PDB file of C-alpha atoms in Angstrom:
ATOM      1  CA  SER S 194     -29.847  57.036  32.047  1.00 41.00           C
ATOM      2  CA  ALA S 195     -28.014  58.207  35.202  1.00 43.00           C
ATOM      3  CA  GLY S 196     -30.881  57.144  37.437  1.00 42.00           C
ATOM      4  CA  THR S 197     -31.158  53.646  36.035  1.00 42.00           C
ATOM      5  CA  GLU S 198     -30.640  50.780  38.487  1.00 43.00           C
ATOM      6  CA  HIS S 199     -30.022  47.101  37.840  1.00 43.00           C
ATOM      7  CA  LEU S 200     -31.753  44.401  39.870  1.00 45.00           C
ATOM      8  CA  VAL S 201     -29.349  41.601  40.707  1.00 42.00           C
ATOM      9  CA  LYS S 202     -30.442  38.284  42.171  1.00 42.00           C
ATOM     10  CA  PHE S 203     -28.269  36.486  44.706  1.00 40.00           C
ATOM     11  CA  ALA S 204     -28.720  33.557  47.016  1.00 41.00           C
ATOM     12  CA  SER S 205     -29.192  34.286  50.713  1.00 40.00           C
ATOM     13  CA  ASP S 206     -26.929  32.265  53.005  1.00 42.00           C
ATOM     14  CA  ASN S 207     -29.706  31.838  55.526  1.00 43.00           C
ATOM     15  CA  ASN S 208     -32.669  30.443  53.610  1.00 44.00           C
ATOM     16  CA  ASN S 209     -31.489  29.790  50.011  1.00 44.00           C
ATOM     17  CA  LYS S 210     -34.036  32.306  48.739  1.00 43.00           C
ATOM     18  CA  THR S 211     -33.180  34.809  46.048  1.00 41.00           C
ATOM     19  CA  GLU S 212     -33.355  38.514  46.797  1.00 44.00           C
ATOM     20  CA  ASP S 213     -33.155  41.582  44.586  1.00 44.00           C
ATOM     21  CA  ILE S 214     -30.327  44.076  45.108  1.00 40.00           C
ATOM     22  CA  SER S 215     -30.491  47.393  43.239  1.00 42.00           C
ATOM     23  CA  ILE S 216     -27.139  48.767  42.034  1.00 40.00           C
ATOM     24  CA  PRO S 217     -26.965  52.222  40.378  1.00 43.00           C
ATOM     25  CA  ASP S 218     -25.450  52.276  36.882  1.00 45.00           C
ATOM     26  CA  HIS S 219     -23.183  55.290  37.506  1.00 47.00           C
ATOM     27  CA  GLY S 220     -21.234  57.159  40.150  1.00 47.00           C
ATOM     28  CA  PRO S 221     -19.170  56.223  43.213  1.00 44.00           C
ATOM     29  CA  GLU S 222     -22.220  54.681  44.885  1.00 44.00           C
ATOM     30  CA  LYS S 223     -22.236  51.931  42.240  1.00 40.00           C
ATOM     31  CA  GLU S 224     -18.573  51.120  42.896  1.00 41.00           C
ATOM     32  CA  LYS S 225     -19.174  51.027  46.639  1.00 42.00           C
ATOM     33  CA  ARG S 226     -22.283  48.856  46.339  1.00 40.00           C
ATOM     34  CA  VAL S 227     -20.642  46.395  43.932  1.00 40.00           C
ATOM     35  CA  LYS S 228     -17.526  46.084  46.079  1.00 43.00           C
ATOM     36  CA  ASN S 229     -19.482  45.243  49.193  1.00 44.00           C
ATOM     37  CA  SER S 230     -22.392  43.391  47.625  1.00 43.00           C
ATOM     38  CA  PRO S 231     -23.117  39.677  48.100  1.00 44.00           C
ATOM     39  CA  CYS S 232     -22.511  39.330  44.355  1.00 42.00           C
ATOM     40  CA  LYS S 233     -18.824  40.031  44.965  1.00 42.00           C
ATOM     41  CA  GLU S 234     -18.783  37.406  47.690  1.00 41.00           C
ATOM     42  CA  ILE S 235     -20.322  34.869  45.303  1.00 40.00           C
ATOM     43  CA  GLU S 236     -17.688  35.744  42.694  1.00 44.00           C
ATOM     44  CA  ASN S 237     -14.901  35.156  45.218  1.00 47.00           C
ATOM     45  CA  LEU S 238     -16.230  31.668  45.878  1.00 50.00           C
ATOM     46  CA  HIS S 239     -15.091  30.772  42.369  1.00 65.00           C
ATOM     47  CA  ASN S 240     -11.466  31.608  43.309  1.00 78.00           C
ATOM     48  CA  ASN S 241     -11.085  28.382  45.261  1.00 83.00           C
ATOM     49  CA  CYS S 242      -8.396  25.868  44.285  1.00 85.00           C
ATOM     50  CA  SER S 243     -10.114  22.727  43.010  1.00 81.00           C
ATOM     51  CA  TYR S 244      -7.200  20.611  44.280  1.00 79.00           C
ATOM     52  CA  CYS S 245      -6.724  21.794  47.874  1.00 86.00           C
ATOM     53  CA  ASN S 246      -9.664  24.211  48.329  1.00 82.00           C
ATOM     54  CA  LYS S 247      -7.360  27.110  49.233  1.00 84.00           C
ATOM     55  CA  LYS S 248      -9.048  30.484  48.648  1.00 84.00           C
ATOM     56  CA  PHE S 249      -7.669  33.462  46.751  1.00 81.00           C
ATOM     57  CA  ASN S 250      -8.909  37.014  46.388  1.00 82.00           C
ATOM     58  CA  SER S 251      -8.190  37.179  42.658  1.00 79.00           C
ATOM     59  CA  LYS S 252      -8.284  34.865  39.678  1.00 79.00           C
ATOM     60  CA  ASP S 253      -4.671  35.753  38.776  1.00 75.00           C
ATOM     61  CA  LYS S 254      -3.387  34.556  42.150  1.00 78.00           C
ATOM     62  CA  LEU S 255      -5.458  31.413  41.826  1.00 79.00           C
ATOM     63  CA  ASN S 256      -3.958  30.663  38.397  1.00 75.00           C
ATOM     64  CA  VAL S 257      -0.417  31.074  39.754  1.00 75.00           C
ATOM     65  CA  HIS S 258      -1.257  28.690  42.594  1.00 78.00           C
ATOM     66  CA  LEU S 259      -2.866  26.115  40.281  1.00 76.00           C
ATOM     67  CA  SER S 260       0.371  25.762  38.336  1.00 72.00           C
ATOM     68  CA  LYS S 261       1.928  24.226  41.464  1.00 74.00           C
ATOM     69  CA  HIS S 262      -0.571  21.374  41.191  1.00 78.00           C
ATOM     70  CA  THR S 263      -0.609  20.979  37.418  1.00 74.00           C
ATOM     71  CA  GLY S 264       3.085  21.626  36.760  1.00 69.00           C
ATOM     72  CA  GLU S 265       2.048  23.851  33.850  1.00 73.00           C
ATOM     73  CA  LYS S 266       4.666  26.427  32.797  1.00 73.00           C
ATOM     74  CA  THR S 267       3.201  28.843  30.289  1.00 74.00           C
ATOM     75  CA  PHE S 268       5.657  31.752  30.590  1.00 81.00           C
ATOM     76  CA  GLU S 269       8.616  31.252  28.231  1.00 83.00           C
ATOM     77  CA  CYS S 270      11.929  33.113  28.148  1.00 82.00           C
ATOM     78  CA  SER S 271      12.455  34.511  24.659  1.00 77.00           C
ATOM     79  CA  TYR S 272      16.235  34.147  25.015  1.00 73.00           C
ATOM     80  CA  CYS S 273      16.754  30.552  26.149  1.00 71.00           C
ATOM     81  CA  LYS S 274      13.242  29.019  25.943  1.00 71.00           C
ATOM     82  CA  LYS S 275      13.193  28.112  29.629  1.00 78.00           C
ATOM     83  CA  THR S 276       9.606  28.076  30.912  1.00 81.00           C
ATOM     84  CA  PHE S 277       8.104  29.260  34.190  1.00 83.00           C
ATOM     85  CA  SER S 278       4.843  28.806  36.032  1.00 77.00           C
ATOM     86  CA  ASN S 279       4.276  32.539  36.588  1.00 79.00           C
ATOM     87  CA  LYS S 280       5.292  35.946  35.284  1.00 81.00           C
ATOM     88  CA  ARG S 281       7.155  36.889  38.450  1.00 81.00           C
ATOM     89  CA  ASN S 282       9.577  33.977  38.141  1.00 82.00           C
ATOM     90  CA  LEU S 283      10.117  34.771  34.464  1.00 85.00           C
ATOM     91  CA  SER S 284      10.923  38.402  35.330  1.00 82.00           C
ATOM     92  CA  ARG S 285      13.482  37.268  37.912  1.00 78.00           C
ATOM     93  CA  HIS S 286      15.049  34.925  35.345  1.00 80.00           C
ATOM     94  CA  LEU S 287      15.337  37.643  32.665  1.00 81.00           C
ATOM     95  CA  ILE S 288      17.853  39.499  34.854  1.00 76.00           C
ATOM     96  CA  ILE S 289      20.343  36.739  33.965  1.00 74.00           C
ATOM     97  CA  HIS S 290      20.215  37.752  30.297  1.00 75.00           C
ATOM     98  CA  SER S 291      20.547  41.466  31.052  1.00 73.00           C
ATOM     99  CA  GLU S 292      24.070  40.820  32.446  1.00 68.00           C
ATOM    100  CA  ARG S 293      23.316  43.215  35.325  1.00 78.00           C
ATOM    101  CA  LYS S 294      24.901  41.849  38.528  1.00 82.00           C
ATOM    102  CA  PRO S 295      24.199  44.118  41.502  1.00 85.00           C
ATOM    103  CA  PHE S 296      25.001  41.583  44.264  1.00 88.00           C
ATOM    104  CA  GLU S 297      28.686  41.226  45.131  1.00 91.00           C
ATOM    105  CA  CYS S 298      30.392  38.635  47.337  1.00 91.00           C
ATOM    106  CA  SER S 299      32.254  40.309  50.210  1.00 91.00           C
ATOM    107  CA  TYR S 300      34.846  37.501  50.202  1.00 88.00           C
ATOM    108  CA  CYS S 301      35.902  37.138  46.569  1.00 89.00           C
ATOM    109  CA  LYS S 302      34.122  40.065  44.828  1.00 87.00           C
ATOM    110  CA  ARG S 303      32.257  37.746  42.450  1.00 87.00           C
ATOM    111  CA  LYS S 304      28.978  39.322  41.318  1.00 88.00           C
ATOM    112  CA  PHE S 305      25.510  37.822  40.925  1.00 86.00           C
ATOM    113  CA  THR S 306      22.255  38.757  39.248  1.00 81.00           C
ATOM    114  CA  ARG S 307      20.103  37.678  42.209  1.00 81.00           C
ATOM    115  CA  LYS S 308      20.373  37.966  45.976  1.00 87.00           C
ATOM    116  CA  ASP S 309      19.495  34.309  46.571  1.00 86.00           C
ATOM    117  CA  SER S 310      22.297  33.262  44.189  1.00 85.00           C
ATOM    118  CA  LEU S 311      24.729  35.316  46.255  1.00 89.00           C
ATOM    119  CA  GLY S 312      23.361  33.663  49.409  1.00 89.00           C
ATOM    120  CA  ARG S 313      24.070  30.188  48.015  1.00 85.00           C
ATOM    121  CA  HIS S 314      27.545  31.249  46.917  1.00 87.00           C
ATOM    122  CA  LEU S 315      28.415  32.641  50.365  1.00 90.00           C
ATOM    123  CA  ARG S 316      27.940  29.168  51.818  1.00 86.00           C
ATOM    124  CA  LEU S 317      30.971  28.039  49.808  1.00 85.00           C
ATOM    125  CA  HIS S 318      33.006  30.481  51.885  1.00 89.00           C
ATOM    126  CA  THR S 319      31.307  29.831  55.220  1.00 88.00           C
ATOM    127  CA  ARG S 320      31.176  26.032  54.588  1.00 86.00           C
ATOM    128  CA  GLU S 321      27.556  25.859  55.798  1.00 85.00           C
ATOM    129  CA  ASN S 322      25.055  23.264  54.543  1.00 84.00           C
ATOM    130  CA  LEU S 323      27.029  22.161  51.486  1.00 88.00           C
ATOM    131  CA  PHE S 324      26.193  19.213  49.213  1.00 90.00           C
ATOM    132  CA  GLU S 325      29.090  16.885  48.397  1.00 92.00           C
ATOM    133  CA  CYS S 326      29.528  14.914  45.184  1.00 93.00           C
ATOM    134  CA  SER S 327      29.991  11.219  46.003  1.00 93.00           C
ATOM    135  CA  TYR S 328      32.228  10.809  42.936  1.00 93.00           C
ATOM    136  CA  CYS S 329      34.799  13.598  43.298  1.00 93.00           C
ATOM    137  CA  LYS S 330      33.995  15.149  46.706  1.00 91.00           C
ATOM    138  CA  ARG S 331      33.401  18.565  45.130  1.00 90.00           C
ATOM    139  CA  GLU S 332      30.949  20.614  47.187  1.00 89.00           C
ATOM    140  CA  PHE S 333      27.952  22.618  45.997  1.00 88.00           C
ATOM    141  CA  ALA S 334      25.725  25.244  47.565  1.00 84.00           C
ATOM    142  CA  SER S 335      22.475  23.609  46.413  1.00 84.00           C
ATOM    143  CA  SER S 336      21.168  20.099  45.765  1.00 88.00           C
ATOM    144  CA  GLU S 337      20.127  21.210  42.251  1.00 86.00           C
ATOM    145  CA  TYR S 338      23.698  22.194  41.343  1.00 86.00           C
ATOM    146  CA  LEU S 339      24.936  18.876  42.707  1.00 91.00           C
ATOM    147  CA  ARG S 340      22.340  16.946  40.674  1.00 91.00           C
ATOM    148  CA  LEU S 341      23.446  18.673  37.462  1.00 89.00           C
ATOM    149  CA  HIS S 342      27.111  18.127  38.300  1.00 91.00           C
ATOM    150  CA  VAL S 343      26.631  14.393  38.907  1.00 93.00           C
ATOM    151  CA  ARG S 344      25.582  14.062  35.260  1.00 92.00           C
ATOM    152  CA  THR S 345      29.169  14.926  34.256  1.00 89.00           C
ATOM    153  CA  HIS S 346      30.196  11.702  36.002  1.00 93.00           C
ATOM    154  CA  THR S 347      27.314   9.495  34.886  1.00 94.00           C
ATOM    155  CA  GLY S 348      27.201  10.828  31.316  1.00 92.00           C
ATOM    156  CA  GLU S 349      23.442  11.351  31.566  1.00 93.00           C
ATOM    157  CA  LYS S 350      22.118  13.739  28.895  1.00 93.00           C
ATOM    158  CA  PRO S 351      18.320  13.740  29.094  1.00 92.00           C
ATOM    159  CA  PHE S 352      17.690  16.725  26.802  1.00 91.00           C
ATOM    160  CA  GLU S 353      17.797  15.953  23.070  1.00 93.00           C
ATOM    161  CA  CYS S 354      17.676  18.355  20.140  1.00 92.00           C
ATOM    162  CA  SER S 355      14.730  17.568  17.898  1.00 92.00           C
ATOM    163  CA  TYR S 356      16.671  18.795  14.850  1.00 91.00           C
ATOM    164  CA  CYS S 357      20.045  17.022  15.051  1.00 94.00           C
ATOM    165  CA  LYS S 358      19.591  14.615  17.996  1.00 93.00           C
ATOM    166  CA  LYS S 359      22.501  16.154  19.926  1.00 93.00           C
ATOM    167  CA  LYS S 360      22.012  15.638  23.664  1.00 93.00           C
ATOM    168  CA  PHE S 361      22.625  17.927  26.631  1.00 92.00           C
ATOM    169  CA  THR S 362      22.938  17.563  30.378  1.00 89.00           C
ATOM    170  CA  ILE S 363      20.785  20.614  31.170  1.00 87.00           C
ATOM    171  CA  LYS S 364      17.721  22.145  29.549  1.00 84.00           C
ATOM    172  CA  ASP S 365      19.263  25.628  29.303  1.00 81.00           C
ATOM    173  CA  SER S 366      22.065  24.287  27.098  1.00 85.00           C
ATOM    174  CA  LEU S 367      19.508  22.687  24.795  1.00 88.00           C
ATOM    175  CA  GLY S 368      17.594  25.978  24.592  1.00 82.00           C
ATOM    176  CA  LYS S 369      20.718  27.899  23.543  1.00 79.00           C
ATOM    177  CA  HIS S 370      21.605  25.182  21.016  1.00 85.00           C
ATOM    178  CA  LEU S 371      18.139  25.241  19.420  1.00 85.00           C
ATOM    179  CA  ARG S 372      18.640  28.874  18.456  1.00 78.00           C
ATOM    180  CA  LEU S 373      21.382  27.740  16.067  1.00 79.00           C
ATOM    181  CA  HIS S 374      18.688  25.812  14.197  1.00 85.00           C
ATOM    182  CA  THR S 375      15.851  28.341  14.476  1.00 81.00           C
ATOM    183  CA  ARG S 376      18.166  31.351  13.849  1.00 74.00           C
ATOM    184  CA  GLU S 377      16.527  33.192  16.756  1.00 71.00           C
ATOM    185  CA  LYS S 378      18.422  35.741  18.864  1.00 62.00           C
ATOM    186  CA  LEU S 379      21.860  34.893  17.451  1.00 72.00           C
ATOM    187  CA  PHE S 380      24.915  37.063  18.144  1.00 81.00           C
ATOM    188  CA  GLU S 381      27.084  37.702  15.086  1.00 83.00           C
ATOM    189  CA  CYS S 382      30.804  38.454  15.024  1.00 88.00           C
ATOM    190  CA  SER S 383      31.414  41.723  13.146  1.00 87.00           C
ATOM    191  CA  TYR S 384      34.791  40.438  11.930  1.00 87.00           C
ATOM    192  CA  CYS S 385      34.053  36.983  10.499  1.00 90.00           C
ATOM    193  CA  LYS S 386      30.229  36.765  10.660  1.00 85.00           C
ATOM    194  CA  ARG S 387      30.312  33.640  12.811  1.00 86.00           C
ATOM    195  CA  GLU S 388      27.173  33.353  14.925  1.00 82.00           C
ATOM    196  CA  PHE S 389      26.826  32.448  18.583  1.00 81.00           C
ATOM    197  CA  SER S 390      23.838  31.506  20.714  1.00 72.00           C
ATOM    198  CA  LYS S 391      25.210  33.334  23.773  1.00 76.00           C
ATOM    199  CA  LYS S 392      26.536  36.876  24.024  1.00 80.00           C
ATOM    200  CA  SER S 393      29.269  35.732  26.418  1.00 81.00           C
ATOM    201  CA  ASN S 394      30.532  33.261  23.783  1.00 83.00           C
ATOM    202  CA  LEU S 395      30.692  36.074  21.223  1.00 87.00           C
ATOM    203  CA  THR S 396      32.612  38.243  23.716  1.00 87.00           C
ATOM    204  CA  ARG S 397      35.225  35.504  24.197  1.00 87.00           C
ATOM    205  CA  HIS S 398      35.430  34.916  20.428  1.00 89.00           C
ATOM    206  CA  LEU S 399      36.000  38.617  19.691  1.00 91.00           C
ATOM    207  CA  ARG S 400      39.229  38.520  21.726  1.00 90.00           C
ATOM    208  CA  ILE S 401      40.707  36.272  19.028  1.00 90.00           C
ATOM    209  CA  HIS S 402      40.304  39.156  16.589  1.00 91.00           C
ATOM    210  CA  THR S 403      41.196  42.019  18.928  1.00 91.00           C
ATOM    211  CA  GLY S 404      44.033  40.283  20.758  1.00 90.00           C
ATOM    212  CA  GLU S 405      42.587  41.308  24.109  1.00 91.00           C
ATOM    213  CA  LYS S 406      43.840  39.217  27.055  1.00 90.00           C
ATOM    214  CA  PRO S 407      42.111  40.494  30.187  1.00 90.00           C
ATOM    215  CA  PHE S 408      43.169  37.675  32.556  1.00 89.00           C
ATOM    216  CA  GLU S 409      46.621  38.176  34.071  1.00 91.00           C
ATOM    217  CA  CYS S 410      48.682  35.781  36.177  1.00 91.00           C
ATOM    218  CA  PRO S 411      49.589  37.460  39.498  1.00 90.00           C
ATOM    219  CA  HIS S 412      52.855  35.489  39.636  1.00 88.00           C
ATOM    220  CA  CYS S 413      54.449  36.004  36.207  1.00 92.00           C
ATOM    221  CA  LYS S 414      52.145  38.604  34.606  1.00 91.00           C
ATOM    222  CA  LYS S 415      51.361  36.352  31.652  1.00 91.00           C
ATOM    223  CA  THR S 416      47.933  37.193  30.175  1.00 92.00           C
ATOM    224  CA  PHE S 417      45.186  35.018  28.764  1.00 90.00           C
ATOM    225  CA  ILE S 418      42.079  35.325  26.612  1.00 88.00           C
ATOM    226  CA  GLU S 419      39.929  33.144  28.870  1.00 87.00           C
ATOM    227  CA  LYS S 420      39.673  32.751  32.619  1.00 86.00           C
ATOM    228  CA  SER S 421      39.814  28.955  32.300  1.00 85.00           C
ATOM    229  CA  SER S 422      43.206  29.257  30.576  1.00 88.00           C
ATOM    230  CA  LEU S 423      44.496  31.377  33.453  1.00 89.00           C
ATOM    231  CA  GLN S 424      43.240  28.815  35.970  1.00 87.00           C
ATOM    232  CA  ARG S 425      45.079  26.012  34.169  1.00 89.00           C
ATOM    233  CA  HIS S 426      48.213  28.145  34.070  1.00 90.00           C
ATOM    234  CA  LEU S 427      48.017  28.900  37.808  1.00 89.00           C
ATOM    235  CA  LYS S 428      48.269  25.173  38.504  1.00 86.00           C
ATOM    236  CA  THR S 429      51.749  25.163  36.963  1.00 87.00           C
ATOM    237  CA  HIS S 430      52.872  27.639  39.614  1.00 85.00           C
ATOM    238  CA  LYS S 431      51.228  25.555  42.326  1.00 77.00           C
ATOM    239  CA  ASP S 432      52.897  22.359  41.089  1.00 69.00           C
ATOM    240  CA  ARG S 433      56.253  24.155  40.891  1.00 68.00           C
ATOM    241  CA  THR S 434      55.887  25.308  44.501  1.00 61.00           C
ATOM    242  CA  HIS S 435      55.192  21.737  45.702  1.00 60.00           C
ATOM    243  CA  SER S 436      58.192  20.364  43.806  1.00 59.00           C
ATOM    244  CA  ASP S 437      60.468  22.946  45.422  1.00 58.00           C
TER     245      ASP S 437
END
């Protein structure tokens, strides 16, 4: 009934005795009493990190923090299978697959999905705090990018496909490759039915059928299907200039 009250026992901090606290079953008074009751304080004591004893005001925040100690990554991207320790990091990662790039470089107009990615890129223009490859002297905006790049020199490929034993230098590449085996999230060409693990690869492939060449040389106006082809072509102009 509306007038019913529950008796709750809790331990007193002063003398370790138990006392009875009456909390109404209904109404705003119950919410107020529960929020401020010693029972709530006792519950919060359970939100302590067992590794470093740091306290949190919710179990969710505690779980996110615990993953830093355990290394557990339970949130998986459905596109590339990359895993994350919390939902927030997964949400930030998913922007990459949406192809939305709201952050633009003021120097070269290149666009990025995340603000921190733009920040790292800007350092390539400002030449601040760069990481240099000891093999080829190429510079990178982060130590992680440098570490991945060094594998192109050493030949290290630590990520192996469990289906065909093909190896990859980065985990993301393995994740995309696995979809060719599992048939998950594949992108099919409407012309020849060939399937691709990445939408960007399908976009490039479609140009073979449509004849589209969106990359134009500013010197001779020759056009290309891929940006990499344009970059190789530009070197011929550069070499010609040096020879002259």
